PDB file of C-alpha atoms in Angstrom:
ATOM      1  CA  UNK A   1     -23.136  -0.432  14.086  1.00 49.00           C
ATOM      2  CA  UNK A   2     -25.286  -3.273  13.272  1.00 46.00           C
ATOM      3  CA  UNK A   3     -24.791  -6.774  14.168  1.00 50.00           C
ATOM      4  CA  UNK A   4     -26.031 -10.019  12.339  1.00 51.00           C
ATOM      5  CA  UNK A   5     -28.265 -12.725  14.232  1.00 54.00           C
ATOM      6  CA  UNK A   6     -29.529 -15.834  12.764  1.00 54.00           C
ATOM      7  CA  UNK A   7     -31.899 -18.628  14.120  1.00 58.00           C
ATOM      8  CA  UNK A   8     -31.921 -21.831  12.656  1.00 59.00           C
ATOM      9  CA  UNK A   9     -34.782 -24.153  12.793  1.00 65.00           C
ATOM     10  CA  UNK A  10     -34.500 -27.873  10.940  1.00 65.00           C
ATOM     11  CA  UNK A  11     -37.983 -30.165  10.739  1.00 66.00           C
ATOM     12  CA  UNK A  12     -37.025 -33.119   8.583  1.00 70.00           C
ATOM     13  CA  UNK A  13     -35.289 -32.282   5.206  1.00 73.00           C
ATOM     14  CA  UNK A  14     -36.554 -28.583   5.443  1.00 77.00           C
ATOM     15  CA  UNK A  15     -34.947 -25.907   6.980  1.00 74.00           C
ATOM     16  CA  UNK A  16     -35.785 -22.306   8.237  1.00 76.00           C
ATOM     17  CA  UNK A  17     -33.390 -19.593   8.652  1.00 77.00           C
ATOM     18  CA  UNK A  18     -34.324 -16.360  10.174  1.00 79.00           C
ATOM     19  CA  UNK A  19     -31.742 -13.674   9.582  1.00 78.00           C
ATOM     20  CA  UNK A  20     -31.980 -10.431  11.286  1.00 79.00           C
ATOM     21  CA  UNK A  21     -29.887  -7.160  11.528  1.00 77.00           C
ATOM     22  CA  UNK A  22     -29.768  -5.430  14.969  1.00 79.00           C
ATOM     23  CA  UNK A  23     -28.710  -1.756  15.482  1.00 75.00           C
ATOM     24  CA  UNK A  24     -26.242  -2.459  18.182  1.00 68.00           C
ATOM     25  CA  UNK A  25     -26.685   1.103  19.970  1.00 72.00           C
ATOM     26  CA  UNK A  26     -30.672   0.514  20.617  1.00 75.00           C
ATOM     27  CA  UNK A  27     -31.544  -2.913  20.016  1.00 74.00           C
ATOM     28  CA  UNK A  28     -33.838  -2.559  17.215  1.00 77.00           C
ATOM     29  CA  UNK A  29     -34.238  -4.577  14.412  1.00 78.00           C
ATOM     30  CA  UNK A  30     -33.383  -2.809  11.133  1.00 76.00           C
ATOM     31  CA  UNK A  31     -33.949  -5.556   8.825  1.00 77.00           C
ATOM     32  CA  UNK A  32     -35.091  -9.213   8.907  1.00 81.00           C
ATOM     33  CA  UNK A  33     -35.744 -11.971   6.532  1.00 79.00           C
ATOM     34  CA  UNK A  34     -36.938 -15.727   6.709  1.00 82.00           C
ATOM     35  CA  UNK A  35     -35.595 -18.315   4.544  1.00 77.00           C
ATOM     36  CA  UNK A  36     -37.438 -21.622   4.008  1.00 79.00           C
ATOM     37  CA  UNK A  37     -35.566 -24.234   2.160  1.00 76.00           C
ATOM     38  CA  UNK A  38     -34.818 -28.117   1.420  1.00 76.00           C
ATOM     39  CA  UNK A  39     -31.835 -28.820   3.580  1.00 69.00           C
ATOM     40  CA  UNK A  40     -29.866 -29.495   0.376  1.00 67.00           C
ATOM     41  CA  UNK A  41     -30.047 -25.799  -0.103  1.00 67.00           C
ATOM     42  CA  UNK A  42     -28.143 -24.943   2.915  1.00 70.00           C
ATOM     43  CA  UNK A  43     -24.990 -24.014   1.054  1.00 72.00           C
ATOM     44  CA  UNK A  44     -27.116 -21.736  -1.163  1.00 73.00           C
ATOM     45  CA  UNK A  45     -29.305 -20.528   1.683  1.00 74.00           C
ATOM     46  CA  UNK A  46     -25.748 -19.313   3.430  1.00 73.00           C
ATOM     47  CA  UNK A  47     -24.485 -17.482   0.256  1.00 73.00           C
ATOM     48  CA  UNK A  48     -27.975 -15.978  -0.257  1.00 76.00           C
ATOM     49  CA  UNK A  49     -28.116 -14.649   3.547  1.00 75.00           C
ATOM     50  CA  UNK A  50     -24.304 -13.159   3.057  1.00 74.00           C
ATOM     51  CA  UNK A  51     -25.119 -11.351   0.113  1.00 75.00           C
ATOM     52  CA  UNK A  52     -28.654  -9.973   1.556  1.00 75.00           C
ATOM     53  CA  UNK A  53     -26.452  -8.388   4.686  1.00 73.00           C
ATOM     54  CA  UNK A  54     -23.922  -7.070   2.595  1.00 72.00           C
ATOM     55  CA  UNK A  55     -26.246  -5.273   0.372  1.00 74.00           C
ATOM     56  CA  UNK A  56     -28.589  -4.085   3.240  1.00 69.00           C
ATOM     57  CA  UNK A  57     -25.294  -2.704   4.749  1.00 67.00           C
ATOM     58  CA  UNK A  58     -23.913  -0.961   1.483  1.00 66.00           C
ATOM     59  CA  UNK A  59     -20.574  -2.973   1.889  1.00 63.00           C
ATOM     60  CA  UNK A  60     -18.067  -2.786  -0.874  1.00 61.00           C
ATOM     61  CA  UNK A  61     -16.401  -6.033  -0.971  1.00 58.00           C
ATOM     62  CA  UNK A  62     -12.786  -6.799  -2.296  1.00 57.00           C
ATOM     63  CA  UNK A  63     -12.662  -9.627  -5.152  1.00 54.00           C
ATOM     64  CA  UNK A  64     -10.964 -11.804  -2.189  1.00 54.00           C
ATOM     65  CA  UNK A  65     -13.958 -11.102  -0.115  1.00 58.00           C
ATOM     66  CA  UNK A  66     -16.589 -12.079  -2.654  1.00 60.00           C
ATOM     67  CA  UNK A  67     -14.535 -15.179  -3.576  1.00 58.00           C
ATOM     68  CA  UNK A  68     -14.816 -16.047  -0.001  1.00 60.00           C
ATOM     69  CA  UNK A  69     -18.520 -15.273   0.147  1.00 59.00           C
ATOM     70  CA  UNK A  70     -19.140 -17.775  -2.679  1.00 59.00           C
ATOM     71  CA  UNK A  71     -16.728 -20.640  -1.106  1.00 64.00           C
ATOM     72  CA  UNK A  72     -18.353 -23.803  -0.371  1.00 71.00           C
ATOM     73  CA  UNK A  73     -16.604 -24.597   3.010  1.00 75.00           C
ATOM     74  CA  UNK A  74     -17.225 -28.492   2.325  1.00 84.00           C
ATOM     75  CA  UNK A  75     -18.679 -31.011  -0.296  1.00 82.00           C
ATOM     76  CA  UNK A  76     -20.555 -32.891   2.561  1.00 86.00           C
ATOM     77  CA  UNK A  77     -23.691 -31.782   3.631  1.00 83.00           C
ATOM     78  CA  UNK A  78     -23.604 -34.104   6.586  1.00 87.00           C
ATOM     79  CA  UNK A  79     -20.224 -32.701   7.603  1.00 91.00           C
ATOM     80  CA  UNK A  80     -21.530 -29.158   7.541  1.00 87.00           C
ATOM     81  CA  UNK A  81     -24.615 -30.014   9.697  1.00 85.00           C
ATOM     82  CA  UNK A  82     -22.329 -31.234  12.391  1.00 91.00           C
ATOM     83  CA  UNK A  83     -20.070 -28.094  12.075  1.00 91.00           C
ATOM     84  CA  UNK A  84     -23.052 -26.016  12.436  1.00 86.00           C
ATOM     85  CA  UNK A  85     -24.001 -27.989  15.440  1.00 91.00           C
ATOM     86  CA  UNK A  86     -20.458 -27.413  16.719  1.00 93.00           C
ATOM     87  CA  UNK A  87     -20.453 -23.662  16.447  1.00 91.00           C
ATOM     88  CA  UNK A  88     -24.186 -23.440  17.921  1.00 89.00           C
ATOM     89  CA  UNK A  89     -22.393 -24.996  21.116  1.00 92.00           C
ATOM     90  CA  UNK A  90     -19.229 -22.530  20.830  1.00 90.00           C
ATOM     91  CA  UNK A  91     -21.846 -19.705  21.186  1.00 87.00           C
ATOM     92  CA  UNK A  92     -24.257 -21.294  23.588  1.00 87.00           C
ATOM     93  CA  UNK A  93     -21.720 -21.144  26.804  1.00 86.00           C
ATOM     94  CA  UNK A  94     -18.326 -20.631  27.498  1.00 87.00           C
ATOM     95  CA  UNK A  95     -18.366 -23.758  30.101  1.00 93.00           C
ATOM     96  CA  UNK A  96     -15.876 -26.350  29.687  1.00 94.00           C
ATOM     97  CA  UNK A  97     -18.136 -29.364  28.963  1.00 95.00           C
ATOM     98  CA  UNK A  98     -19.872 -27.330  26.659  1.00 94.00           C
ATOM     99  CA  UNK A  99     -16.414 -26.951  24.624  1.00 96.00           C
ATOM    100  CA  UNK A 100     -16.140 -30.480  24.843  1.00 96.00           C
ATOM    101  CA  UNK A 101     -19.422 -31.090  23.262  1.00 96.00           C
ATOM    102  CA  UNK A 102     -18.434 -28.686  20.468  1.00 95.00           C
ATOM    103  CA  UNK A 103     -14.949 -30.344  19.784  1.00 96.00           C
ATOM    104  CA  UNK A 104     -17.220 -33.652  19.541  1.00 96.00           C
ATOM    105  CA  UNK A 105     -19.167 -32.197  16.703  1.00 96.00           C
ATOM    106  CA  UNK A 106     -16.210 -31.123  14.623  1.00 96.00           C
ATOM    107  CA  UNK A 107     -14.477 -34.023  15.180  1.00 97.00           C
ATOM    108  CA  UNK A 108     -17.367 -35.696  13.611  1.00 97.00           C
ATOM    109  CA  UNK A 109     -17.338 -33.218  10.999  1.00 96.00           C
ATOM    110  CA  UNK A 110     -13.754 -34.299   9.978  1.00 97.00           C
ATOM    111  CA  UNK A 111     -14.212 -38.132   9.999  1.00 97.00           C
ATOM    112  CA  UNK A 112     -16.821 -37.319   7.315  1.00 96.00           C
ATOM    113  CA  UNK A 113     -14.373 -34.768   5.597  1.00 95.00           C
ATOM    114  CA  UNK A 114     -10.785 -34.650   6.872  1.00 96.00           C
ATOM    115  CA  UNK A 115     -10.006 -31.604   4.759  1.00 94.00           C
ATOM    116  CA  UNK A 116     -12.669 -29.476   6.188  1.00 94.00           C
ATOM    117  CA  UNK A 117     -10.588 -26.285   7.382  1.00 93.00           C
ATOM    118  CA  UNK A 118     -13.412 -24.889   9.425  1.00 92.00           C
ATOM    119  CA  UNK A 119     -14.134 -27.696  11.308  1.00 95.00           C
ATOM    120  CA  UNK A 120     -10.407 -27.639  12.496  1.00 95.00           C
ATOM    121  CA  UNK A 121     -10.627 -23.909  13.257  1.00 93.00           C
ATOM    122  CA  UNK A 122     -13.485 -24.977  15.338  1.00 94.00           C
ATOM    123  CA  UNK A 123     -11.632 -27.515  17.452  1.00 96.00           C
ATOM    124  CA  UNK A 124      -8.835 -24.564  17.494  1.00 94.00           C
ATOM    125  CA  UNK A 125     -11.486 -22.392  19.489  1.00 93.00           C
ATOM    126  CA  UNK A 126     -12.862 -24.764  21.574  1.00 96.00           C
ATOM    127  CA  UNK A 127      -9.665 -26.289  22.568  1.00 96.00           C
ATOM    128  CA  UNK A 128      -8.277 -22.788  23.202  1.00 94.00           C
ATOM    129  CA  UNK A 129     -10.875 -22.080  25.628  1.00 95.00           C
ATOM    130  CA  UNK A 130     -10.587 -25.349  27.662  1.00 96.00           C
ATOM    131  CA  UNK A 131      -6.629 -24.424  27.935  1.00 95.00           C
ATOM    132  CA  UNK A 132      -7.842 -21.314  29.483  1.00 93.00           C
ATOM    133  CA  UNK A 133      -9.764 -22.856  32.022  1.00 94.00           C
ATOM    134  CA  UNK A 134      -7.629 -26.196  32.484  1.00 93.00           C
ATOM    135  CA  UNK A 135      -3.817 -25.043  31.634  1.00 93.00           C
ATOM    136  CA  UNK A 136      -3.645 -28.752  30.541  1.00 95.00           C
ATOM    137  CA  UNK A 137      -0.805 -29.077  28.150  1.00 94.00           C
ATOM    138  CA  UNK A 138      -2.965 -31.841  26.128  1.00 95.00           C
ATOM    139  CA  UNK A 139      -5.551 -28.804  25.595  1.00 95.00           C
ATOM    140  CA  UNK A 140      -2.881 -26.544  24.359  1.00 96.00           C
ATOM    141  CA  UNK A 141      -1.486 -29.050  22.078  1.00 96.00           C
ATOM    142  CA  UNK A 142      -4.829 -29.733  20.567  1.00 96.00           C
ATOM    143  CA  UNK A 143      -5.460 -25.988  20.170  1.00 96.00           C
ATOM    144  CA  UNK A 144      -2.132 -25.295  18.302  1.00 96.00           C
ATOM    145  CA  UNK A 145      -2.475 -28.393  16.086  1.00 96.00           C
ATOM    146  CA  UNK A 146      -5.758 -27.718  14.944  1.00 96.00           C
ATOM    147  CA  UNK A 147      -4.933 -23.971  14.384  1.00 94.00           C
ATOM    148  CA  UNK A 148      -2.105 -24.828  12.183  1.00 95.00           C
ATOM    149  CA  UNK A 149      -3.827 -27.701  10.227  1.00 96.00           C
ATOM    150  CA  UNK A 150      -6.973 -25.151   9.900  1.00 94.00           C
ATOM    151  CA  UNK A 151      -4.542 -22.302   8.297  1.00 92.00           C
ATOM    152  CA  UNK A 152      -2.793 -25.085   5.894  1.00 93.00           C
ATOM    153  CA  UNK A 153      -6.299 -26.204   4.488  1.00 92.00           C
ATOM    154  CA  UNK A 154      -7.688 -22.771   4.032  1.00 89.00           C
ATOM    155  CA  UNK A 155      -5.114 -19.823   3.701  1.00 86.00           C
ATOM    156  CA  UNK A 156      -7.957 -17.470   3.879  1.00 81.00           C
ATOM    157  CA  UNK A 157      -8.287 -18.389   7.504  1.00 83.00           C
ATOM    158  CA  UNK A 158      -4.751 -17.293   8.352  1.00 86.00           C
ATOM    159  CA  UNK A 159      -5.831 -13.839   9.814  1.00 89.00           C
ATOM    160  CA  UNK A 160      -8.330 -15.610  12.713  1.00 88.00           C
ATOM    161  CA  UNK A 161      -6.217 -18.570  12.876  1.00 92.00           C
ATOM    162  CA  UNK A 162      -3.218 -16.288  13.910  1.00 93.00           C
ATOM    163  CA  UNK A 163      -5.322 -14.380  16.569  1.00 93.00           C
ATOM    164  CA  UNK A 164      -6.263 -17.697  17.863  1.00 93.00           C
ATOM    165  CA  UNK A 165      -2.434 -18.729  18.044  1.00 95.00           C
ATOM    166  CA  UNK A 166      -1.630 -15.324  19.603  1.00 94.00           C
ATOM    167  CA  UNK A 167      -4.221 -15.768  22.313  1.00 94.00           C
ATOM    168  CA  UNK A 168      -3.213 -19.531  22.869  1.00 95.00           C
ATOM    169  CA  UNK A 169       0.675 -18.258  23.274  1.00 96.00           C
ATOM    170  CA  UNK A 170      -0.507 -15.482  25.448  1.00 95.00           C
ATOM    171  CA  UNK A 171      -2.034 -17.721  27.957  1.00 94.00           C
ATOM    172  CA  UNK A 172       1.215 -20.105  27.815  1.00 94.00           C
ATOM    173  CA  UNK A 173       3.359 -17.099  28.678  1.00 95.00           C
ATOM    174  CA  UNK A 174       5.236 -17.004  25.328  1.00 96.00           C
ATOM    175  CA  UNK A 175       4.700 -13.179  24.530  1.00 95.00           C
ATOM    176  CA  UNK A 176       7.102 -12.938  21.949  1.00 94.00           C
ATOM    177  CA  UNK A 177       5.478 -15.739  19.795  1.00 95.00           C
ATOM    178  CA  UNK A 178       1.964 -14.169  20.558  1.00 95.00           C
ATOM    179  CA  UNK A 179       2.998 -10.885  19.248  1.00 94.00           C
ATOM    180  CA  UNK A 180       4.611 -12.344  16.144  1.00 95.00           C
ATOM    181  CA  UNK A 181       1.246 -14.091  15.116  1.00 94.00           C
ATOM    182  CA  UNK A 182      -0.819 -10.927  15.679  1.00 94.00           C
ATOM    183  CA  UNK A 183       1.373  -8.645  13.861  1.00 93.00           C
ATOM    184  CA  UNK A 184       1.076 -11.257  10.955  1.00 93.00           C
ATOM    185  CA  UNK A 185      -2.750 -11.173  11.576  1.00 91.00           C
ATOM    186  CA  UNK A 186      -2.745  -7.329  11.420  1.00 91.00           C
ATOM    187  CA  UNK A 187      -0.539  -7.390   8.214  1.00 91.00           C
ATOM    188  CA  UNK A 188      -3.018  -9.755   6.553  1.00 88.00           C
ATOM    189  CA  UNK A 189      -6.104  -7.952   7.656  1.00 86.00           C
ATOM    190  CA  UNK A 190      -5.677  -4.432   9.197  1.00 86.00           C
ATOM    191  CA  UNK A 191      -9.258  -4.304   9.977  1.00 84.00           C
ATOM    192  CA  UNK A 192      -8.899  -7.218  12.467  1.00 85.00           C
ATOM    193  CA  UNK A 193     -10.436  -6.240  15.621  1.00 89.00           C
ATOM    194  CA  UNK A 194      -9.608  -9.215  17.576  1.00 91.00           C
ATOM    195  CA  UNK A 195      -6.258  -8.727  16.648  1.00 91.00           C
ATOM    196  CA  UNK A 196      -5.817  -5.653  18.453  1.00 91.00           C
ATOM    197  CA  UNK A 197      -7.608  -6.300  21.463  1.00 92.00           C
ATOM    198  CA  UNK A 198      -5.327  -9.379  21.700  1.00 93.00           C
ATOM    199  CA  UNK A 199      -2.197  -7.715  21.079  1.00 92.00           C
ATOM    200  CA  UNK A 200      -3.210  -5.021  23.909  1.00 92.00           C
ATOM    201  CA  UNK A 201      -3.716  -8.058  26.326  1.00 94.00           C
ATOM    202  CA  UNK A 202      -0.202  -9.298  25.378  1.00 94.00           C
ATOM    203  CA  UNK A 203       1.339  -6.025  25.974  1.00 92.00           C
ATOM    204  CA  UNK A 204      -0.435  -5.614  29.130  1.00 93.00           C
ATOM    205  CA  UNK A 205       0.827  -8.804  30.345  1.00 93.00           C
ATOM    206  CA  UNK A 206       4.414  -7.528  29.511  1.00 92.00           C
ATOM    207  CA  UNK A 207       3.818  -4.305  31.381  1.00 92.00           C
ATOM    208  CA  UNK A 208       4.258  -2.511  28.533  1.00 91.00           C
ATOM    209  CA  UNK A 209       1.255  -0.312  29.395  1.00 88.00           C
ATOM    210  CA  UNK A 210       1.474   2.619  27.057  1.00 88.00           C
ATOM    211  CA  UNK A 211       1.716   0.461  24.224  1.00 88.00           C
ATOM    212  CA  UNK A 212      -1.366  -1.595  25.462  1.00 85.00           C
ATOM    213  CA  UNK A 213      -3.648   1.252  26.075  1.00 87.00           C
ATOM    214  CA  UNK A 214      -2.794   2.338  22.567  1.00 86.00           C
ATOM    215  CA  UNK A 215      -4.035  -0.975  21.020  1.00 85.00           C
ATOM    216  CA  UNK A 216      -7.500  -0.693  22.701  1.00 82.00           C
ATOM    217  CA  UNK A 217      -8.573   2.895  21.272  1.00 80.00           C
ATOM    218  CA  UNK A 218      -7.709   1.346  17.890  1.00 81.00           C
ATOM    219  CA  UNK A 219      -9.986  -1.717  18.014  1.00 79.00           C
ATOM    220  CA  UNK A 220     -12.833   0.487  19.256  1.00 80.00           C
ATOM    221  CA  UNK A 221     -12.289   2.834  16.013  1.00 82.00           C
ATOM    222  CA  UNK A 222     -12.349  -0.409  13.971  1.00 75.00           C
ATOM    223  CA  UNK A 223     -15.485  -1.637  15.432  1.00 71.00           C
TER     224      UNK A 223
END
């Protein structure tokens, strides 16, 4: 198994992206490349890196996947930079204050581009984590609203949005709703590893142990 990692540095109006493929079994680099571009080329850089990784891994993409690879998530560079800052926060820690900061970046991106679906998906993820920590109704409502809006604006996000909703409903104790969302996610994307893991968690919470145990090996096989 291989994992992709990226390190991004900005200097004025220039950006450097260091992309690496890491062998997950031994931690060794199997491929790496540096990209130095003007910041205005950031969307092209994303597509170039994704295409290079696909080529290196010898992956055959469906037409739908190729379209998503070439899709530009927003017309606004400023909104996209704020989105990337929010994503960086999400990946840096699971602490509540970090999730609040991430949400702030996504909110700023949406002020520039109110139809930026992936910014809503970012808020969904951050608010979900906050709800896991706080059990506060406001965090639950914020996560649910952002998830639904992300799915409405970009149907291509439906699988990951439904997994997020499944997790949200599981933490609320709404297991039937959670299972419905996760079954729909798997129907859309049968290879969605996180959906099987989350469905296993739901069934474990319902004391459906045998069914839960069947989900986790399936996730391992897909991974």
